[in-house]
Coordinates of N, CA and C in Angstrom, one line a residue:
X12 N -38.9 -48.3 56.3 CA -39.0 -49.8 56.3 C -40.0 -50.1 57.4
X13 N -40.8 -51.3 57.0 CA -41.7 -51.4 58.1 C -41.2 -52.4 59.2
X14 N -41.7 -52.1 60.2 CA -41.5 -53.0 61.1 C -41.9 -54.5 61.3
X15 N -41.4 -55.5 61.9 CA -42.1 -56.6 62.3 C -43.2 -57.4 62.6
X16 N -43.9 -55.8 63.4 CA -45.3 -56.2 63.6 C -46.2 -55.4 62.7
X17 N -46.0 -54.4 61.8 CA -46.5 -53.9 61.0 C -47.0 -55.0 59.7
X18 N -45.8 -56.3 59.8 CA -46.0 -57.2 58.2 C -46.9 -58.1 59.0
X19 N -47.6 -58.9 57.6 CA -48.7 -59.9 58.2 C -47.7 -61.0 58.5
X20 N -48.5 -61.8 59.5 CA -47.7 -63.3 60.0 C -47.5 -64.1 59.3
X21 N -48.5 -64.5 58.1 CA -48.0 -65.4 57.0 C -47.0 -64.7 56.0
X22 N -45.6 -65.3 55.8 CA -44.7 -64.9 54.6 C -45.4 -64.5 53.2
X23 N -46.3 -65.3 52.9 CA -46.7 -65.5 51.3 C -47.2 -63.8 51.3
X24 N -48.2 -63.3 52.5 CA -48.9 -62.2 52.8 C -47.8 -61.0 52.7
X25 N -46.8 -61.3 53.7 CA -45.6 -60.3 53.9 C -44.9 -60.2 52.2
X26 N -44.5 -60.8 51.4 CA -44.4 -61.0 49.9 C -45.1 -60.3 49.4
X27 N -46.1 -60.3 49.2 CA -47.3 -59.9 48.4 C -46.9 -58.5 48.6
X28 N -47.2 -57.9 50.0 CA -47.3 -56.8 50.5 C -46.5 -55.8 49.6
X29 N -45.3 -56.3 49.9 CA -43.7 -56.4 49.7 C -43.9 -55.3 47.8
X30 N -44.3 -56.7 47.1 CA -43.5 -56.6 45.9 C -45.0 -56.7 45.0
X31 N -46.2 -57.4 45.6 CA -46.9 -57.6 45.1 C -48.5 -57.1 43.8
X32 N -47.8 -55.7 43.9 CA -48.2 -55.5 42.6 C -47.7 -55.3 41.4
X33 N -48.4 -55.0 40.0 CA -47.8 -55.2 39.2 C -46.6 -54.1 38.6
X34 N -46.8 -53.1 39.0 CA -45.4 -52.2 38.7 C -44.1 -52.7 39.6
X35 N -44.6 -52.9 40.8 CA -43.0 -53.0 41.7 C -42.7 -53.9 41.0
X36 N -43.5 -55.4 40.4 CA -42.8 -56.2 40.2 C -41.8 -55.6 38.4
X37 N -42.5 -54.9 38.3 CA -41.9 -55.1 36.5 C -40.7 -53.7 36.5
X38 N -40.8 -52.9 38.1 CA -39.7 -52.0 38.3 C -38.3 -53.0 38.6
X39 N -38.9 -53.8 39.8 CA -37.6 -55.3 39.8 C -37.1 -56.0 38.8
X40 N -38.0 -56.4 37.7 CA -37.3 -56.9 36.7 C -36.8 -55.7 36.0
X41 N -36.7 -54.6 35.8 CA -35.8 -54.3 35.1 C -34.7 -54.2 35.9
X42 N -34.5 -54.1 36.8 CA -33.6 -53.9 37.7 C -32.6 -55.2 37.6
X43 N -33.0 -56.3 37.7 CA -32.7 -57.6 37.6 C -32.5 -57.9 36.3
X44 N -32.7 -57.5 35.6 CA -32.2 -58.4 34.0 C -31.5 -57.2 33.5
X45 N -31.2 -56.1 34.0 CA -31.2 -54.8 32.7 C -30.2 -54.1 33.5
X46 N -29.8 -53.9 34.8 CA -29.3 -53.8 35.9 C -29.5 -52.5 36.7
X47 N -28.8 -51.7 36.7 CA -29.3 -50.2 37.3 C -29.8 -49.2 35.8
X48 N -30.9 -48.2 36.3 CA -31.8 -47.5 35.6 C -31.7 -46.2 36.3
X49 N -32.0 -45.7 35.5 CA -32.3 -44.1 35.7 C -34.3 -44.1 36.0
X50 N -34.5 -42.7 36.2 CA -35.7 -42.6 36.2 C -36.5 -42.9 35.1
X51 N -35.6 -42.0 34.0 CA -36.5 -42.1 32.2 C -36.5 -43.4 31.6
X52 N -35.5 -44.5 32.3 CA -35.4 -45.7 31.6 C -36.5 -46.6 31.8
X53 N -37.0 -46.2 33.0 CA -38.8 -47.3 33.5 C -39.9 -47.4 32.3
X54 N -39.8 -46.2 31.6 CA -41.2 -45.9 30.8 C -41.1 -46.6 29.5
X55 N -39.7 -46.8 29.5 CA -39.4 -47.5 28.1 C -39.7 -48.7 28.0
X56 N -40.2 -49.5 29.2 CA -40.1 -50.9 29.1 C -41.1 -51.2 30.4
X57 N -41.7 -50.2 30.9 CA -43.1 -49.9 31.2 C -43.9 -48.8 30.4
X58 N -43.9 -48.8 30.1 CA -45.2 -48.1 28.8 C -46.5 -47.6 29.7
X59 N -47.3 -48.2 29.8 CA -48.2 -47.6 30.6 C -48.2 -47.1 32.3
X60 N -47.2 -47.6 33.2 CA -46.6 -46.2 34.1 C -46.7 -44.9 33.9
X61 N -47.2 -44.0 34.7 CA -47.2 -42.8 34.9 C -46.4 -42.5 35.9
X62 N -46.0 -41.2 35.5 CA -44.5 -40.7 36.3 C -45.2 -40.5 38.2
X63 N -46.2 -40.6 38.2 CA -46.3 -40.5 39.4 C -46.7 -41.7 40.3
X64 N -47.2 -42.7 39.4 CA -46.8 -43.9 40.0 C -45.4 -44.7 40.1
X65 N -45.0 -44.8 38.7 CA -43.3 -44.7 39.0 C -42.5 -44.2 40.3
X66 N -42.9 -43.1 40.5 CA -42.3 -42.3 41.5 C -42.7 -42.9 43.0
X67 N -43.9 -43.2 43.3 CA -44.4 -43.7 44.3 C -44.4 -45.0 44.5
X68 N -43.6 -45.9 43.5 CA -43.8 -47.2 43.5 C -42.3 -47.2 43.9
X69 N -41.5 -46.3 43.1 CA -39.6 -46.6 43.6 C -39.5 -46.1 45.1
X70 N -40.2 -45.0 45.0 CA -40.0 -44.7 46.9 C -40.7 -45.5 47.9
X71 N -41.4 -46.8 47.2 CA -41.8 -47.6 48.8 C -41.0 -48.3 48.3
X72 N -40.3 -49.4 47.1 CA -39.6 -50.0 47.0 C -38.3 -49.7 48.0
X73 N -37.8 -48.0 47.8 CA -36.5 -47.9 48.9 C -36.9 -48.1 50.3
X74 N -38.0 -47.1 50.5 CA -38.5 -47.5 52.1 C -38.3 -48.6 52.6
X75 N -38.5 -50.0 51.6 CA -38.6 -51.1 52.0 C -37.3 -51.9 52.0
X76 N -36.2 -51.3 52.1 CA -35.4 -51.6 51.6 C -34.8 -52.5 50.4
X77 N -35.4 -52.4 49.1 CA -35.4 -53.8 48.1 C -34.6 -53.0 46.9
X78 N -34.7 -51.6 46.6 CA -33.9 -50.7 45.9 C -33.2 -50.0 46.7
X79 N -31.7 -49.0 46.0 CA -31.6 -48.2 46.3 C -30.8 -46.8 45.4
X80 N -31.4 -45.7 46.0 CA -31.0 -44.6 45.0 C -29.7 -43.9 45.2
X81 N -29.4 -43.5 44.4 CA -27.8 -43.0 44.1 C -28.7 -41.7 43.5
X82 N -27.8 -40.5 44.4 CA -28.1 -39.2 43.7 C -26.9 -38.6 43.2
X83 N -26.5 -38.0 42.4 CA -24.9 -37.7 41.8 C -25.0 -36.2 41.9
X84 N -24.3 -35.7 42.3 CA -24.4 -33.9 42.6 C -23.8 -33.5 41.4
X85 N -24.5 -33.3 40.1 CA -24.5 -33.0 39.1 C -25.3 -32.1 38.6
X86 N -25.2 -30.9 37.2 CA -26.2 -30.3 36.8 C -26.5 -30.7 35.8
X87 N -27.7 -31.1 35.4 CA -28.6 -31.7 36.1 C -28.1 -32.9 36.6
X88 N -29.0 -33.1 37.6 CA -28.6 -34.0 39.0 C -29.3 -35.3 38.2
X89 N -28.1 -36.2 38.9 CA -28.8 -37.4 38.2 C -29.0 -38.3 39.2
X90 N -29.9 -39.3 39.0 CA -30.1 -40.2 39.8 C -30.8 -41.8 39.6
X91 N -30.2 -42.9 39.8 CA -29.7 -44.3 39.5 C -29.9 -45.2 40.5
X92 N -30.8 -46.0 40.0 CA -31.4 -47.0 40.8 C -31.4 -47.9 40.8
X93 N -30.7 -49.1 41.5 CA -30.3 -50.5 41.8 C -31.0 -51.1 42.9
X94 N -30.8 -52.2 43.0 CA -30.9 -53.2 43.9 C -30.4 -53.2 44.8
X95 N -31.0 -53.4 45.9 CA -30.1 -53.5 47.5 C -29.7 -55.2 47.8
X96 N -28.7 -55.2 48.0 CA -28.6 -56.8 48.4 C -29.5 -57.6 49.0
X97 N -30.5 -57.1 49.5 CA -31.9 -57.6 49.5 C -32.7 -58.0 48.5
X98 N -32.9 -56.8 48.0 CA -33.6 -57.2 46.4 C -33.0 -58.0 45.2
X99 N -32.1 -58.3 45.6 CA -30.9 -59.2 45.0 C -31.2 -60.2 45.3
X100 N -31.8 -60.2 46.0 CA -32.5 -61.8 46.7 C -34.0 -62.3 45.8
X101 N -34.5 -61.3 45.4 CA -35.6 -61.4 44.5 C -35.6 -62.2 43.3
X102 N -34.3 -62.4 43.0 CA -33.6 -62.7 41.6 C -34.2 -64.4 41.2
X103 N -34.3 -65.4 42.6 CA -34.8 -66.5 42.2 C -36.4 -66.4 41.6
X104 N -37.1 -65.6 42.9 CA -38.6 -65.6 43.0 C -39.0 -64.9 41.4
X105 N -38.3 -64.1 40.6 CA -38.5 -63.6 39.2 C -38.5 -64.9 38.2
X106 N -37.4 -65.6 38.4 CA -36.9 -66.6 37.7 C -37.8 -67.1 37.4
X107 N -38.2 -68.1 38.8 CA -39.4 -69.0 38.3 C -41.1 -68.4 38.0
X108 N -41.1 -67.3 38.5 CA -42.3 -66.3 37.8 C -41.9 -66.6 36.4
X109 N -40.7 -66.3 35.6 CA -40.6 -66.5 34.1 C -40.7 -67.8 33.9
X110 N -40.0 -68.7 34.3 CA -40.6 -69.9 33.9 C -42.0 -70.5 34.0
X111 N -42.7 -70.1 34.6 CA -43.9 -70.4 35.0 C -44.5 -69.5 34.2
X112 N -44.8 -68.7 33.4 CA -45.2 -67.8 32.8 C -45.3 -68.4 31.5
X113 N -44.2 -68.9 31.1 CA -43.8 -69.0 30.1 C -44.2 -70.4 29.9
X114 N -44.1 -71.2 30.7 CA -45.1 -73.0 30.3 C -46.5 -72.5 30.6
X115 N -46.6 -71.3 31.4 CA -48.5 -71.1 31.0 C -48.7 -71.0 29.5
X116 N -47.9 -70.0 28.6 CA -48.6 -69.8 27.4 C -48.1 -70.9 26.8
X117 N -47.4 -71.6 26.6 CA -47.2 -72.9 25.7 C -48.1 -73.9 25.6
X118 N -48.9 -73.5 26.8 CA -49.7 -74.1 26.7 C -51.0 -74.1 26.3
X119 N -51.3 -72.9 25.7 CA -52.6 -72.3 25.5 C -52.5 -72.6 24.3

């Protein structure tokens, strides 16, 4: 997780940082509308993801604390990814992303 002085001063900046590209964000929404996911479940509803961006986009997501992973000592080992009561917080800022999204094209 990064520290204090590591994020920029302005919030909107520290945000961006955060969540601000386009995988983390559409890793969150599945998270958020679909609830906990396995690894293989991203690709289904990200399509163009590559397993190694996936991979590198869930592990800053945890770093950052906004996910987190469940490993199950199983053969094969499984592992399941949710939301940290932080990223649970994300839930409004998706919202109105969708509604705003969605009067953009109504309107075209």
């Amino acid at each position: 997780m990064l520290t204090r002085e590591e994020l920029p001063e302005c919030p909107v900046a520290t945000t961006v940082q955060l969540i601000g590209n386009k995988w983390k964000l559409l890793i969150i929404r599945n998270l958020i509308y679909n609830g906990e996911q396995r690894f293989s479940d991203f690709p289904k509803t990200i399509p163009a993801i590559s397993k190694k961006v996936l991979t590198d986009n869930l592990r800053a997501l945890e770093n950052d604390g906004i996910i987190n992973r469940q490993v199950f000592a199983e053969v094969p080992p499984r592992v399941v990814y949710s939301l940290s009561e932080l990223g649970k917080t994300l839930k409004p800022v998706l919202d109105a992303m969708v509604d705003w999204g969605t009067e953009y094209k109504s309107k075209l």
